[in-house]
Coordinates of C-alpha atoms in Angstrom, one line a residue:
M1 CA 157.0 220.0 -43.3
M2 CA 153.6 218.6 -42.2
Y3 CA 150.4 220.4 -42.6
K4 CA 146.8 220.3 -41.5
P5 CA 144.1 222.5 -43.2
S6 CA 140.8 223.9 -42.0
S7 CA 137.6 224.7 -43.8
S8 CA 136.8 227.7 -41.6
S9 CA 135.3 230.6 -43.5
I10 CA 137.3 233.9 -43.9
H11 CA 134.1 235.9 -43.4
K12 CA 133.1 234.3 -40.1
K13 CA 132.6 237.0 -37.6
M14 CA 134.6 236.9 -34.3
K15 CA 132.3 236.2 -31.3
G16 CA 132.2 238.6 -28.4
L17 CA 134.6 238.3 -25.6
S18 CA 133.5 237.4 -22.1
Y19 CA 135.5 236.9 -18.9
S20 CA 134.6 235.1 -15.7
A21 CA 137.3 235.4 -13.1
S22 CA 138.0 234.0 -9.7
L23 CA 141.3 235.4 -8.3
L24 CA 143.0 235.3 -11.7
L25 CA 142.3 235.1 -15.4
L26 CA 144.6 232.6 -17.1
T27 CA 144.3 230.9 -20.5
L28 CA 145.8 230.1 -23.8
A29 CA 145.2 231.5 -27.2
S30 CA 143.9 228.6 -29.2
S31 CA 145.3 228.5 -32.6
A32 CA 146.8 225.8 -34.7
L33 CA 145.4 225.2 -38.0
F34 CA 148.0 224.9 -40.8
E35 CA 151.6 224.5 -41.4
V36 CA 152.7 226.5 -44.4
A37 CA 154.8 225.8 -47.3
A38 CA 155.0 227.3 -50.7
F39 CA 153.7 230.2 -52.7
V40 CA 154.7 232.1 -55.8
T41 CA 154.2 235.8 -56.3
P42 CA 155.0 238.0 -59.2
A43 CA 157.2 241.1 -58.8
I44 CA 155.6 243.3 -56.2
S45 CA 156.0 246.9 -55.3
F46 CA 154.5 248.7 -52.3
P47 CA 153.8 252.4 -52.4
K48 CA 155.0 254.4 -49.5
R49 CA 152.3 255.7 -47.2
H50 CA 152.5 259.2 -46.1
G51 CA 150.7 260.3 -43.0
A52 CA 148.9 256.9 -42.8
G53 CA 146.2 256.9 -40.1
I54 CA 147.3 254.5 -37.4
A55 CA 145.3 254.2 -34.3
T56 CA 147.2 255.7 -31.4
S57 CA 147.1 255.4 -27.6
A58 CA 149.3 256.2 -24.7
L59 CA 151.1 252.9 -25.3
E60 CA 151.9 253.5 -29.0
M61 CA 155.5 253.0 -30.0
S62 CA 157.3 255.9 -31.7
A63 CA 158.8 254.0 -34.6
D64 CA 157.4 254.7 -38.1
L65 CA 155.9 251.4 -39.2
S66 CA 154.3 252.7 -42.4
D67 CA 156.6 250.5 -44.6
V68 CA 156.0 247.3 -42.6
R69 CA 154.1 244.5 -44.3
V70 CA 152.7 241.5 -42.5
M71 CA 152.4 238.1 -43.9
V72 CA 149.8 236.2 -41.9
N73 CA 150.3 232.5 -42.4
G74 CA 147.5 230.1 -41.6
M75 CA 144.5 231.8 -43.2
P76 CA 141.7 231.0 -43.8
G77 CA 141.9 229.5 -40.3
P78 CA 139.9 231.6 -37.8
M79 CA 142.8 232.6 -35.6
A80 CA 145.0 233.6 -38.5
T81 CA 142.1 235.5 -40.0
A82 CA 141.4 237.3 -36.7
A83 CA 145.1 238.3 -36.5
A84 CA 145.0 239.7 -40.0
E85 CA 141.9 241.7 -39.2
A86 CA 143.6 243.1 -36.1
C87 CA 146.6 244.1 -38.1
L88 CA 144.4 246.1 -40.4
R89 CA 142.6 247.6 -37.4
K90 CA 146.0 248.7 -35.9
G91 CA 147.2 250.4 -39.1
L92 CA 149.4 247.6 -40.4
D93 CA 149.3 246.5 -44.1
L94 CA 149.1 242.8 -45.2
T95 CA 151.2 241.2 -47.9
P96 CA 149.2 240.3 -51.0
V97 CA 150.1 236.7 -50.6
A98 CA 150.3 234.3 -47.7
M99 CA 151.0 230.7 -47.1
T100 CA 148.3 228.0 -46.4
G101 CA 148.0 224.2 -46.3
P102 CA 148.5 222.0 -49.3
E103 CA 144.9 220.7 -49.3
I104 CA 143.4 224.1 -49.5
P105 CA 142.8 225.3 -53.1
A106 CA 144.6 228.4 -54.2
S107 CA 142.3 231.4 -53.9
T108 CA 142.1 235.1 -53.3
I109 CA 140.3 236.1 -50.1
T110 CA 139.3 239.4 -48.8
V111 CA 140.3 240.1 -45.2
A112 CA 138.0 242.8 -43.9
D113 CA 138.0 244.6 -40.5
S114 CA 134.5 245.5 -39.5
V115 CA 135.6 248.1 -37.0
T116 CA 137.6 250.4 -39.4
G117 CA 136.2 249.2 -42.7
K118 CA 139.7 248.5 -44.0
S119 CA 140.2 245.5 -46.2
A120 CA 142.9 243.7 -48.2
N121 CA 142.9 241.0 -50.8
V122 CA 145.3 238.2 -50.0
R123 CA 146.1 235.3 -52.4
L124 CA 146.4 232.0 -50.5
I125 CA 148.9 229.7 -52.1
P126 CA 148.9 226.0 -51.1
A127 CA 152.0 224.3 -49.9
S128 CA 154.1 222.6 -52.5
Q129 CA 157.8 223.3 -53.1
E130 CA 160.2 225.0 -50.8
A131 CA 162.0 226.5 -53.7
E132 CA 158.9 228.5 -54.6
I133 CA 158.5 229.7 -51.0
E134 CA 162.0 231.0 -51.0
A135 CA 161.7 232.8 -54.3
S136 CA 158.4 234.3 -53.3
V137 CA 159.7 235.5 -49.9
E138 CA 162.8 237.0 -51.5
G139 CA 160.5 238.9 -53.9
L140 CA 158.5 240.3 -51.1
Q141 CA 161.6 241.2 -49.1
A142 CA 163.0 243.1 -52.1
A143 CA 159.7 244.9 -52.5
C144 CA 159.2 245.8 -48.8
G145 CA 162.8 246.8 -48.1
P146 CA 165.2 245.5 -45.4
N147 CA 163.5 244.3 -42.2
N148 CA 160.0 245.5 -43.3
L149 CA 158.5 242.0 -44.0
L150 CA 157.3 240.3 -40.8
V151 CA 155.4 237.1 -40.3
I152 CA 152.6 236.0 -38.0
D153 CA 152.3 232.2 -37.7
F154 CA 149.0 230.6 -36.7
T155 CA 149.5 227.3 -38.3
H156 CA 149.7 223.9 -36.7
P157 CA 151.5 222.5 -33.6
K158 CA 153.4 220.0 -35.8
A159 CA 154.7 222.9 -37.9
V160 CA 156.1 225.1 -35.1
N161 CA 159.7 224.0 -35.2
S162 CA 160.1 223.5 -38.9
N163 CA 158.4 226.8 -39.6
G164 CA 160.7 228.6 -37.1
K165 CA 163.7 227.2 -38.9
F166 CA 162.4 228.3 -42.2
Y167 CA 161.7 231.8 -41.0
A168 CA 165.2 232.0 -39.6
K169 CA 166.7 230.7 -42.8
M170 CA 164.9 233.3 -44.8
G171 CA 165.7 236.1 -42.3
L172 CA 162.0 236.7 -41.5
P173 CA 161.2 238.2 -38.1
F174 CA 158.1 236.5 -36.8
V175 CA 155.5 236.2 -34.1
M176 CA 154.8 232.6 -33.3
G177 CA 151.2 232.5 -32.2
T178 CA 150.9 228.8 -32.9
T179 CA 151.0 226.7 -29.7
G180 CA 152.6 223.3 -29.3
G181 CA 155.8 221.9 -30.8
D182 CA 159.0 221.7 -28.8
R183 CA 159.1 225.2 -27.4
D184 CA 162.5 224.8 -25.7
Q185 CA 164.0 223.6 -28.9
L186 CA 162.3 226.4 -30.8
I187 CA 163.8 229.0 -28.5
Q188 CA 167.2 227.4 -28.6
D189 CA 167.2 227.2 -32.4
M190 CA 166.2 230.8 -32.7
E191 CA 168.8 232.0 -30.2
E192 CA 171.5 230.1 -32.1
A193 CA 170.3 231.6 -35.4
N194 CA 170.3 235.1 -33.9
Q195 CA 166.7 235.4 -35.0
C196 CA 164.4 238.3 -34.1
C197 CA 161.0 236.9 -33.0
V198 CA 158.3 236.8 -30.4
I199 CA 157.4 233.4 -29.0
A200 CA 154.7 233.0 -26.4
P201 CA 152.0 230.5 -25.4
N202 CA 149.4 233.3 -25.1
M203 CA 149.0 236.5 -27.0
A204 CA 146.2 238.0 -24.8
K205 CA 147.8 241.0 -23.0
Q206 CA 145.5 240.8 -19.9
I207 CA 146.1 237.1 -19.5
V208 CA 149.8 237.6 -20.0
A209 CA 149.9 240.2 -17.2
L210 CA 148.0 238.0 -14.8
Q211 CA 150.1 235.0 -15.7
A212 CA 153.2 237.0 -14.9
G213 CA 151.6 237.9 -11.6
L214 CA 151.1 234.3 -10.8
E215 CA 154.7 233.5 -11.6
D216 CA 155.8 236.3 -9.3
L217 CA 153.6 234.9 -6.6
A218 CA 155.1 231.5 -6.9
K219 CA 158.6 233.0 -6.6
K220 CA 157.7 235.0 -3.5
F221 CA 155.7 232.4 -1.7
P222 CA 156.9 228.9 -2.8
G223 CA 155.1 226.1 -1.0
A224 CA 152.2 228.3 0.2
F225 CA 149.8 225.6 -0.8
S226 CA 151.8 222.6 0.4
G227 CA 149.5 219.7 1.1
Y228 CA 146.9 220.8 -1.5
K229 CA 146.1 218.8 -4.6
I230 CA 146.1 220.5 -8.0
D231 CA 143.4 219.9 -10.6
V232 CA 143.4 221.6 -14.0
R233 CA 140.7 221.4 -16.7
E234 CA 140.7 223.3 -20.0
S235 CA 138.2 223.4 -22.8
H236 CA 138.9 224.6 -26.3
Q237 CA 137.1 224.2 -29.7
K238 CA 137.5 220.6 -30.9
T239 CA 139.8 221.7 -33.8
K240 CA 142.5 222.6 -31.3
A241 CA 145.0 219.8 -31.5
D242 CA 147.2 220.4 -28.5
T243 CA 146.9 220.9 -24.8
S244 CA 146.8 224.6 -23.9
G245 CA 150.2 226.1 -23.7
T246 CA 149.1 228.6 -21.1
A247 CA 147.7 225.8 -19.0
K248 CA 151.1 224.1 -19.2
A249 CA 152.8 227.4 -18.1
I250 CA 150.4 227.9 -15.3
V251 CA 150.9 224.4 -14.0
A252 CA 154.6 225.2 -13.6
S253 CA 153.7 228.1 -11.2
L254 CA 151.1 226.0 -9.4
K255 CA 153.7 223.4 -8.7
E256 CA 156.0 226.0 -7.2
L257 CA 153.2 226.9 -4.8
S258 CA 152.3 223.3 -4.0
D259 CA 154.1 220.1 -3.3
D260 CA 151.7 218.1 -5.4
D261 CA 153.2 215.7 -8.0
F262 CA 150.8 217.0 -10.7
E263 CA 152.3 216.9 -14.2
V264 CA 151.3 218.5 -17.5
G265 CA 150.0 215.2 -18.7
D266 CA 147.4 215.3 -15.9
I267 CA 145.7 218.3 -17.4
E268 CA 142.2 217.3 -18.4
K269 CA 141.7 218.4 -22.0
I270 CA 138.1 218.8 -23.2
R271 CA 137.5 218.8 -27.0
D272 CA 134.0 217.5 -27.2
D273 CA 131.1 219.9 -27.8
E274 CA 128.7 218.3 -25.2
E275 CA 131.4 218.1 -22.6
S276 CA 132.4 221.7 -23.3
K277 CA 128.8 222.8 -22.8
A278 CA 128.6 220.8 -19.5
F279 CA 131.8 222.7 -18.5
G280 CA 129.9 226.0 -19.1
V281 CA 130.7 226.9 -22.7
P282 CA 127.8 228.6 -24.4
E283 CA 126.5 227.1 -27.7
E284 CA 127.7 230.2 -29.6
G285 CA 131.2 229.7 -28.2
L286 CA 131.8 226.1 -29.2
G287 CA 133.6 227.2 -32.4
G288 CA 136.1 229.4 -30.6
H289 CA 136.7 229.5 -26.8
A290 CA 139.1 229.0 -24.0
F291 CA 137.7 228.0 -20.6
H292 CA 140.2 227.1 -17.9
T293 CA 139.7 226.1 -14.3
Y294 CA 142.6 225.5 -11.9
T295 CA 141.9 224.4 -8.3
F296 CA 143.8 223.8 -5.1
T297 CA 142.0 221.4 -2.7
S298 CA 143.2 220.7 0.8
A299 CA 143.9 217.1 1.8
D300 CA 140.7 216.8 3.8
G301 CA 138.6 218.4 1.1
T302 CA 137.4 221.2 3.4
V303 CA 139.2 224.1 1.6
Q304 CA 139.4 224.8 -2.1
F305 CA 140.8 227.7 -4.1
A306 CA 139.9 228.1 -7.7
L307 CA 141.3 230.2 -10.5
Q308 CA 139.0 230.5 -13.5
H309 CA 139.2 232.1 -16.9
N310 CA 136.6 231.9 -19.6
V311 CA 137.0 233.5 -23.0
V312 CA 134.6 233.3 -26.0
G313 CA 136.0 234.4 -29.3
R314 CA 139.5 235.2 -30.5
T315 CA 139.7 239.0 -30.6
V316 CA 141.7 239.3 -27.4
Y317 CA 144.4 237.1 -28.8
A318 CA 144.4 238.8 -32.2
E319 CA 144.8 242.2 -30.7
G320 CA 147.8 241.1 -28.7
T321 CA 149.4 239.5 -31.7
A322 CA 149.1 242.7 -33.8
D323 CA 150.7 244.6 -30.9
A324 CA 153.5 242.0 -30.8
V325 CA 154.2 242.6 -34.5
K326 CA 154.5 246.3 -33.9
F327 CA 156.8 245.8 -31.0
L328 CA 159.0 243.5 -33.0
A329 CA 159.2 245.9 -35.9
S330 CA 160.1 248.7 -33.6
K331 CA 162.8 246.6 -31.8
I332 CA 164.4 245.7 -35.2
R333 CA 164.6 249.4 -35.9
E334 CA 166.0 250.3 -32.5
D335 CA 168.5 247.5 -31.9
G336 CA 169.1 245.8 -35.2
E337 CA 170.0 242.6 -33.4
G338 CA 168.4 239.3 -33.4
K339 CA 166.7 238.3 -30.1
V340 CA 164.0 236.0 -28.9
Y341 CA 161.2 238.0 -27.1
N342 CA 158.1 236.9 -25.3
M343 CA 154.8 238.7 -24.5
I344 CA 156.2 239.8 -21.1
D345 CA 158.8 241.8 -23.0
V346 CA 156.0 243.3 -25.1
L347 CA 154.1 244.1 -22.0
E348 CA 157.0 245.7 -20.2
A349 CA 157.9 247.8 -23.2
G350 CA 154.5 249.4 -23.0
A351 CA 153.8 248.1 -26.5
L352 CA 150.3 246.9 -25.9
E353 CA 147.7 249.3 -27.2
K354 CA 144.4 249.8 -25.6
A355 CA 141.7 247.5 -27.1

């Protein structure tokens, strides 16, 4: 496995969320900070919670998830940390250990949700030997009980496929929030392994819904923008290594609507602070943002259609990720069969709680 660490602080507060939309909001959850490897944990037991207070809404699932424990891999990276905070906020418990990159010193951090006041101490163990990973995961699985240990992965694009194989090998249901990697191969590998997981390029529920709407539009009106040229620009914090997964997915729909020969490689990727600011990103959003603009321009330049989506912060993605974990845990209890899901499945199941 290959790994890339980050020095982001666990205590960094998530910035506010802002949207600027023209026709549609479309983007990608930025997040790719570490691949994970090894950790060691002593024998662990988890007390059962009775009548645990879990935030409810009209969209809440009926399954009892009080025994579920979530291992969030990739902390202290900001996206993994935000996801861990969202889990606490939505009534899920974190495991006392999690995996992090090999260059990050072993330490115990406190994950704290400022909304509910809930917190959890998590020991981050650097990557080293896979034998230690396996022994530790087995210990956690024994302590949690069958199918009660789930994983959230916000690591690094280069780690996506190898991490997926590791989770399948260990029988760990997971939500893959990390973008990049060979997504088709990842899905194929997980289907062949009969692995239960959620794999999606974007965890933001509103964006997922609108993305699905665009896909439907492309199916109903293919070629509606024939003769129009496509242009796509996306800006993310400079620590984001890959091109936006959502931008790639959106391009597929745009190409169905147009006859342009635009390819994923033509997406303009902005990772420079000054260029991002010129693109409209506020100073306070440079450390975590997703600004996307998609345009259709007529051949003579007299007509232009623009789709714009601007997000500052990571909360919208973190909330969706926690919802995906709850969805996955419920599906395991209902079906007991391995299956690869995406965020459309989560959305259609009504498993997205109100923010």
